[in-house]
Coordinates of C-alpha atoms in Angstrom, one line a residue:
X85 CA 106.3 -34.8 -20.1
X86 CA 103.4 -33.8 -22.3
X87 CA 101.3 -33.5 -19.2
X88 CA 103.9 -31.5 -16.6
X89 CA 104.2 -29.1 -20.5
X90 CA 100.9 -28.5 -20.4
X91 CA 100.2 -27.4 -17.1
X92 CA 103.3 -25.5 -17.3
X93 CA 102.6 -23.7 -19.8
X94 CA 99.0 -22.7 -18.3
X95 CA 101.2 -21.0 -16.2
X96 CA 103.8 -19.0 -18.7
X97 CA 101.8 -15.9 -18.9
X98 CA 101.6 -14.9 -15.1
X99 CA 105.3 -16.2 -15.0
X100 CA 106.3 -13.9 -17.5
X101 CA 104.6 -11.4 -16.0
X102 CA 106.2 -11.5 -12.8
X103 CA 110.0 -11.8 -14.8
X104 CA 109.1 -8.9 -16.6
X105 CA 108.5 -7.0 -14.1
X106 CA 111.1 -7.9 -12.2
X107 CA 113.8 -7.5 -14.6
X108 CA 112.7 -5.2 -16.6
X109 CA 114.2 -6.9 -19.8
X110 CA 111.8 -9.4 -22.3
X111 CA 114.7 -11.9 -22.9
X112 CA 115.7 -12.3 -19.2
X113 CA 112.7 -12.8 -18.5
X114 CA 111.9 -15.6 -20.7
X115 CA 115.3 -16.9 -20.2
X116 CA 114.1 -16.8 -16.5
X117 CA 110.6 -18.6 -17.1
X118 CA 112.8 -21.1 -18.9
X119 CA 114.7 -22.1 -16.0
X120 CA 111.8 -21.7 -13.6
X121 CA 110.8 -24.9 -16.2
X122 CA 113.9 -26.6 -16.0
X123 CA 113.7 -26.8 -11.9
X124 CA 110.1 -27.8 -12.2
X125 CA 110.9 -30.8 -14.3
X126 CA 113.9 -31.6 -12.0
X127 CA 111.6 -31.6 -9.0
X128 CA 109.0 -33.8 -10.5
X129 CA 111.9 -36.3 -11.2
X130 CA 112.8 -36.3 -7.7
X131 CA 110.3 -37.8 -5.3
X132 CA 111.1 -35.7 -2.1
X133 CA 111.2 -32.2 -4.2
X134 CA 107.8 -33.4 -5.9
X135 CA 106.1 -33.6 -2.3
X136 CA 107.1 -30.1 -1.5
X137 CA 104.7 -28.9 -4.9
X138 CA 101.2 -29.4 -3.1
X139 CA 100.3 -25.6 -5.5
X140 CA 101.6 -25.8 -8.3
X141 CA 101.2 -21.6 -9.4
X142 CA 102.7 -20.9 -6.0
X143 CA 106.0 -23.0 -6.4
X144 CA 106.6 -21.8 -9.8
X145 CA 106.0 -18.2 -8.6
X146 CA 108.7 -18.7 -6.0
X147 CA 111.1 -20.6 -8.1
X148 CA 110.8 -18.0 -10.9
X149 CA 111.4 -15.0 -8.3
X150 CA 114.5 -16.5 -7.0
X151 CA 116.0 -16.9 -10.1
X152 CA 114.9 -13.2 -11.3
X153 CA 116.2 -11.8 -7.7
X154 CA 119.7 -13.5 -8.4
X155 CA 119.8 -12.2 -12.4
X156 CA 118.8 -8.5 -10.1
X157 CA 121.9 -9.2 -7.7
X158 CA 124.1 -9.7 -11.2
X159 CA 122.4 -7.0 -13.1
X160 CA 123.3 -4.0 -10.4
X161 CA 127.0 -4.6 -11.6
X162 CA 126.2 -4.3 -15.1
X163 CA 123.9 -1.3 -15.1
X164 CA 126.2 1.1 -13.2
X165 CA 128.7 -0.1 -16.1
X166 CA 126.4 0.9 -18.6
X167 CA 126.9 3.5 -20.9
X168 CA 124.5 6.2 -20.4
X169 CA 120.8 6.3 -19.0
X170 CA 119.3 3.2 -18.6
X171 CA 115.5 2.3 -19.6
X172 CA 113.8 -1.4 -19.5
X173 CA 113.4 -3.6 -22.7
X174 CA 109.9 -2.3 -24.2
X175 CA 107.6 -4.7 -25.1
X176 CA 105.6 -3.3 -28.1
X177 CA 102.4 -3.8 -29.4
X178 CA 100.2 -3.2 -32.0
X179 CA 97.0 -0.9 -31.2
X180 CA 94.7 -2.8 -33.7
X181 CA 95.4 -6.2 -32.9
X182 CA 91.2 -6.7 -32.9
X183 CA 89.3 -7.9 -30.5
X184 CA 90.7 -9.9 -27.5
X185 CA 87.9 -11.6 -25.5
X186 CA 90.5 -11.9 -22.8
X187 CA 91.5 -8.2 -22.9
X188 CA 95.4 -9.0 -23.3
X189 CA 97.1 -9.4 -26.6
X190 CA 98.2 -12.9 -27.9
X191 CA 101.6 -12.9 -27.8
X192 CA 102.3 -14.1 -24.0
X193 CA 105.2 -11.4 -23.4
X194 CA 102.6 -9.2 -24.2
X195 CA 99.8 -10.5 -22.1
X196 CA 102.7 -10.4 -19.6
X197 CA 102.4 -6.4 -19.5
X198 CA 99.2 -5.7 -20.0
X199 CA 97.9 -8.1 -17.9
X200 CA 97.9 -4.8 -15.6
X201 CA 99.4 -2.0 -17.8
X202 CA 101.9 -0.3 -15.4
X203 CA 103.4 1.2 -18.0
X204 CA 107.5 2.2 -18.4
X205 CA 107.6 5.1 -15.6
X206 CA 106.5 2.2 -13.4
X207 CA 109.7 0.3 -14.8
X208 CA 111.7 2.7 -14.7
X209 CA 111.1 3.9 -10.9
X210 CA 111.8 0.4 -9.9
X211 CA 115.4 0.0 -11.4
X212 CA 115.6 2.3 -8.2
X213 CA 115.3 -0.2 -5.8
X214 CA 117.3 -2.6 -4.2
X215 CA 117.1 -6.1 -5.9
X216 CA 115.4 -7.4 -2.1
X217 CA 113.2 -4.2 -2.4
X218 CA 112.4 -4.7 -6.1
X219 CA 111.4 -8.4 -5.7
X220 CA 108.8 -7.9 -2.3
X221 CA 107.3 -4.7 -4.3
X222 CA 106.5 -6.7 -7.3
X223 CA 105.4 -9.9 -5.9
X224 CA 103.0 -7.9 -3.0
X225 CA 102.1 -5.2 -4.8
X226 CA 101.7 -6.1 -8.2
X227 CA 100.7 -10.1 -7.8
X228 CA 99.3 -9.8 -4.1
X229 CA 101.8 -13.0 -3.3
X230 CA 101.6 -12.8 0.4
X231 CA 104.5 -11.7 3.0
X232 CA 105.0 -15.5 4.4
X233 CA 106.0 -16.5 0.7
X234 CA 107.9 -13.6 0.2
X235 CA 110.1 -14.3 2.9
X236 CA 110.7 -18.0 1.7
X237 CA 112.1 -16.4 -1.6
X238 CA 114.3 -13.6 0.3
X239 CA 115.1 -15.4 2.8
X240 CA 114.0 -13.7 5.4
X241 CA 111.4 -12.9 7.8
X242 CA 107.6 -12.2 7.1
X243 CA 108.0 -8.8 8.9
X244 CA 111.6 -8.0 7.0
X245 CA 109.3 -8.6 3.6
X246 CA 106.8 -6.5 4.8
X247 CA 109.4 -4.1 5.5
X248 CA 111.1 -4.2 2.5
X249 CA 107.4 -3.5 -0.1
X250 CA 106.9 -0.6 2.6
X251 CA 110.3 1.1 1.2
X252 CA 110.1 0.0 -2.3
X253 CA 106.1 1.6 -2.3
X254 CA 107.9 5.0 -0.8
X255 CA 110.1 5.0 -3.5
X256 CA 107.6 4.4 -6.1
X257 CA 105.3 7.5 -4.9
X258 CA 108.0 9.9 -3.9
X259 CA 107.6 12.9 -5.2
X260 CA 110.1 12.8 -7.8
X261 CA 108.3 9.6 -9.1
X262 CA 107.3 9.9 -12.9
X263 CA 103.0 10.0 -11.9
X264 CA 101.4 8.3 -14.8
X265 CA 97.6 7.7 -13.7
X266 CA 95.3 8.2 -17.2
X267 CA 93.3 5.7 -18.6
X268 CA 93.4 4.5 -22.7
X269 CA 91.1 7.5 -23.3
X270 CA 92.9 10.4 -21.9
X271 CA 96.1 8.6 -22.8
X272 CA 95.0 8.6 -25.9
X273 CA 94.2 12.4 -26.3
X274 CA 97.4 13.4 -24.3
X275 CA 99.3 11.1 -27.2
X276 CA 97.8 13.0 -29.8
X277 CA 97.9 16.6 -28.4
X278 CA 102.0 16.1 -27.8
X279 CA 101.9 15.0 -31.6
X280 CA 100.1 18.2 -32.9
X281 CA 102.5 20.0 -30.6
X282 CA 105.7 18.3 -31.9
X283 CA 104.4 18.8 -35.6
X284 CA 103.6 23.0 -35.1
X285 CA 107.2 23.3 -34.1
X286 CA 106.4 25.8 -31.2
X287 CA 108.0 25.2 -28.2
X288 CA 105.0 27.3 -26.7
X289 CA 102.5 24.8 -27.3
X290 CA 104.8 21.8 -26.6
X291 CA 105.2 23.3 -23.2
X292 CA 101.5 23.4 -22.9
X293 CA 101.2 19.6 -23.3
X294 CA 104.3 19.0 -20.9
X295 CA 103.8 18.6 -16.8
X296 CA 106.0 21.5 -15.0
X297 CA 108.4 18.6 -13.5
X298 CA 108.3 16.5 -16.6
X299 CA 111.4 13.9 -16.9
X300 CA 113.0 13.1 -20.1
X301 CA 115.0 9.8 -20.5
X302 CA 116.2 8.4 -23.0
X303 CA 118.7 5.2 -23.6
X304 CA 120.9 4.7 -26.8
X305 CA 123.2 2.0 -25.3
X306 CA 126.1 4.2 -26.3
X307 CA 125.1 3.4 -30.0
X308 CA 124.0 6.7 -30.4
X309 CA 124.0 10.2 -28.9
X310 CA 121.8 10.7 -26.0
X311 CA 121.5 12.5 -22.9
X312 CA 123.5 10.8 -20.0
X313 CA 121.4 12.3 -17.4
X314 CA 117.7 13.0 -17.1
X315 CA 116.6 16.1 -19.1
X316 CA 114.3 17.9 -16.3
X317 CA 111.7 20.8 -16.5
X318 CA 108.9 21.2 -19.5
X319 CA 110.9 24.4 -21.1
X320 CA 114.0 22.0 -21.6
X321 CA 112.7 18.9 -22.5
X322 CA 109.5 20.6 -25.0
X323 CA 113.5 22.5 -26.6
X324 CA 115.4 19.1 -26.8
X325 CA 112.2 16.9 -28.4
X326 CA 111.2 20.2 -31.2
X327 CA 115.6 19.7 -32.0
X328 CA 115.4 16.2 -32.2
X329 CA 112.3 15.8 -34.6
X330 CA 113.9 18.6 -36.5
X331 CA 117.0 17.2 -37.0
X332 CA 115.1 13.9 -38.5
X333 CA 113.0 15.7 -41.0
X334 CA 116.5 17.4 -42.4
X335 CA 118.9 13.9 -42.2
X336 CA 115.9 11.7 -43.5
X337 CA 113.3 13.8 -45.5
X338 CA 110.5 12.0 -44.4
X339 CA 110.1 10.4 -40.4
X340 CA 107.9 7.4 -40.4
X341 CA 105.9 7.1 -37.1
X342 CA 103.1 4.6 -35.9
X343 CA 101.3 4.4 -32.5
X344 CA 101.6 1.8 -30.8
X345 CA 101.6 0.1 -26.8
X346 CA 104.7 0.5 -24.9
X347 CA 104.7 -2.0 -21.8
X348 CA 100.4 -2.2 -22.1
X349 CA 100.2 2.1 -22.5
X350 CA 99.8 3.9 -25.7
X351 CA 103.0 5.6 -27.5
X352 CA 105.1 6.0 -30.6
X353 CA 107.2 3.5 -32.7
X354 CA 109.4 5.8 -34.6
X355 CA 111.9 5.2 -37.6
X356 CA 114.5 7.7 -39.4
X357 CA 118.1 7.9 -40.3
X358 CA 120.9 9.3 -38.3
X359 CA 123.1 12.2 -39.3
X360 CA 125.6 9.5 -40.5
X361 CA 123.0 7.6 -42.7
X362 CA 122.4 4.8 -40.5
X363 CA 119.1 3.4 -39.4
X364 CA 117.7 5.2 -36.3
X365 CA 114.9 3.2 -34.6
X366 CA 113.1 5.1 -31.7
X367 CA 110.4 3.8 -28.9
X368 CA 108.7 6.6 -27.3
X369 CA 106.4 5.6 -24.3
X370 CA 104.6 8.5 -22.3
X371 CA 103.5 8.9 -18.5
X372 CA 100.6 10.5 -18.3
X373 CA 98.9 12.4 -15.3
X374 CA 96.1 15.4 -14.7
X375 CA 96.2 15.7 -18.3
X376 CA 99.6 16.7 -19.0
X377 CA 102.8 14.5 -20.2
X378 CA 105.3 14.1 -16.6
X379 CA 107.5 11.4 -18.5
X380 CA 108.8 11.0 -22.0
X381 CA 111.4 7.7 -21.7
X382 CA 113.1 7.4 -25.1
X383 CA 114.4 4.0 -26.1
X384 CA 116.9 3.6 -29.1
X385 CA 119.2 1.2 -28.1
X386 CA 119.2 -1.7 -31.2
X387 CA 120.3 -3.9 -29.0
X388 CA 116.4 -4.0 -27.3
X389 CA 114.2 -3.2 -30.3
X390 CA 115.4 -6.0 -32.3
X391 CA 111.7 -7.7 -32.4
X392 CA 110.6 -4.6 -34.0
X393 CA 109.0 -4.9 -37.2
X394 CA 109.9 -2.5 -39.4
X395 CA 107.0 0.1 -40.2
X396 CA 105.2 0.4 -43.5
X397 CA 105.4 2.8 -46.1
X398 CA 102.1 4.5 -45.5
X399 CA 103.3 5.0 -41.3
X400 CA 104.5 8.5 -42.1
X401 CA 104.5 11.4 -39.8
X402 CA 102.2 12.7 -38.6
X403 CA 100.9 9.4 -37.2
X404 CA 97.1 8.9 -37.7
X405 CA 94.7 6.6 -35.4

């Protein structure tokens, strides 16, 4: 067992990866690299199943996207009964974690996101698709698992896989498509320009730092008031972000803010009080294209920033770098 553990777990990182990705949530996706464990152990018990395992990353990869296409199946049920706008489970990271000879952070979940730092508009574009859609897009596109595989996991043809990434890719550039194309530098100055903006409290220059089309989401779980729709258009959302970071300073006196990574891209870990005096934790992640902000996704459900650690005294706001 020590042996089939280790190669395993030479393996978690990509797995997790490809969960993540897939279901947009941290702990189903470790509850789904689990089980992809639990059937690899079973197979290895059973002589025939064993013989089918002649590559090892390739079965686990298959085994681990079935599982996450049947949570997807279940999941569609749950989100349409979910209160309010939904956003994925951000995996957060610290921006001075030192230096990574590997270029990921330590933490696998993490290394799971920024093995190729998508980012959340990325995420949240492909809670569009249909689970089948969702699945042949991630593994093509993201993990270049061929068609032939693909269809083992779905079931299906080579050219109904092929079919099915060819959609799911339309989707993910249509034109309505948060666009989020900068690099660490220029995500870094776009970060920092919608700070300055926020802080002057004029909606003018806000609107400066916004994209025309920019999309505001953002998802409280029903634990706290949020929009239930996307807030469109860089006059409305640069109006609703100046009210909400006004109504912090007055509840809490002071707003503690640090940057941080959000799904392997650079934004904000936030932390105030509500108008009713309870603790109001906030994840803001940024898309970022042609120099200009075209996403702000908002996430302050409690129920997926419970790994949060709480931010220090000397995080106040403004954040510094």
């Amino acid at each position: 067992m020590r042996d089939l553990a280790t190669e395993f777990e030479a393996e978690r990182g990509r797995l997790l990866a490809v969960a993540y990705r897939m279901l947009g949530s941290r702990s189903e996706a470790e509850d789904a690299v689990q089980e992809t464990w639990l059937r690899y152990a079973a197979a290895l018990a059973d002589p025939t199943a064993r013989a089918e395992i002649r590559h090892l990353g390739a079965w686990l990869t298959t085994a681990c996207a079935r599982i996450c296409l049947d949570v997807l199946r279940s999941a569609r049920v749950r989100r349409e009964a979910y209160p309010g706008q939904w956003l994925p489970e951000p995996v957060v990271a610290p921006l001075d974690q030192g230096p990574r000879t590997d270029g990921f952070a330590p933490d696998p979940a993490e290394r799971a996101v920024r093995a190729d730092q998508v980012g959340t508009a990325l995420m949240v574009v492909l809670e569009r698709l249909a689970p089948e859609q969702r699945v042949a897009f991630v593994l093509h596109d993201v993990f270049a698992v061929p068609f032939s595989r693909i269809a083992e996991v779905l079931g299906t043809t080579d050219a109904a896989a092929r079919q099915l990434a060819s959609r799911a890719r339309r989707a993910v550039h249509a034109p309505d498509a948060p666009r989020h194309t900068a690099d660490a530098v220029e995500q870094r100055r776009v970060l920092a320009a919608f700070v300055a903006a926020v802080e002057s409290g004029e909606l003018a220059a806000l609107v400066r730092v916004l994209a025309p089309d920019v999309v505001l989401i953002g998802d409280s779980g029903g634990h706290f008031p949020a929009a239930r729709r996307p807030v469109l258009g860089a006059d409305a959302v640069a109006r609703l972000i100046l009210g909400l970071f006004g109504r912090a300073g007055r509840y809490a006196g002071t707003l503690r803010a640090r940057p941080v990574l959000v799904d392997g891209v650079e934004g904000l870990h936030l932390e105030t009080l509500h108008s009713d005096g309870r603790p109001l934790r906030v994840v803001a992640a940024l898309a970022v294209d042609g120099g200009r902000v075209t996403g702000v996704f908002h996430q302050l459900n409690p129920e997926k920033l419970g790994n949060l650690p709480p931010l220090a005294a000397e995080d106040r706001w403004p954040p510094r770098w």
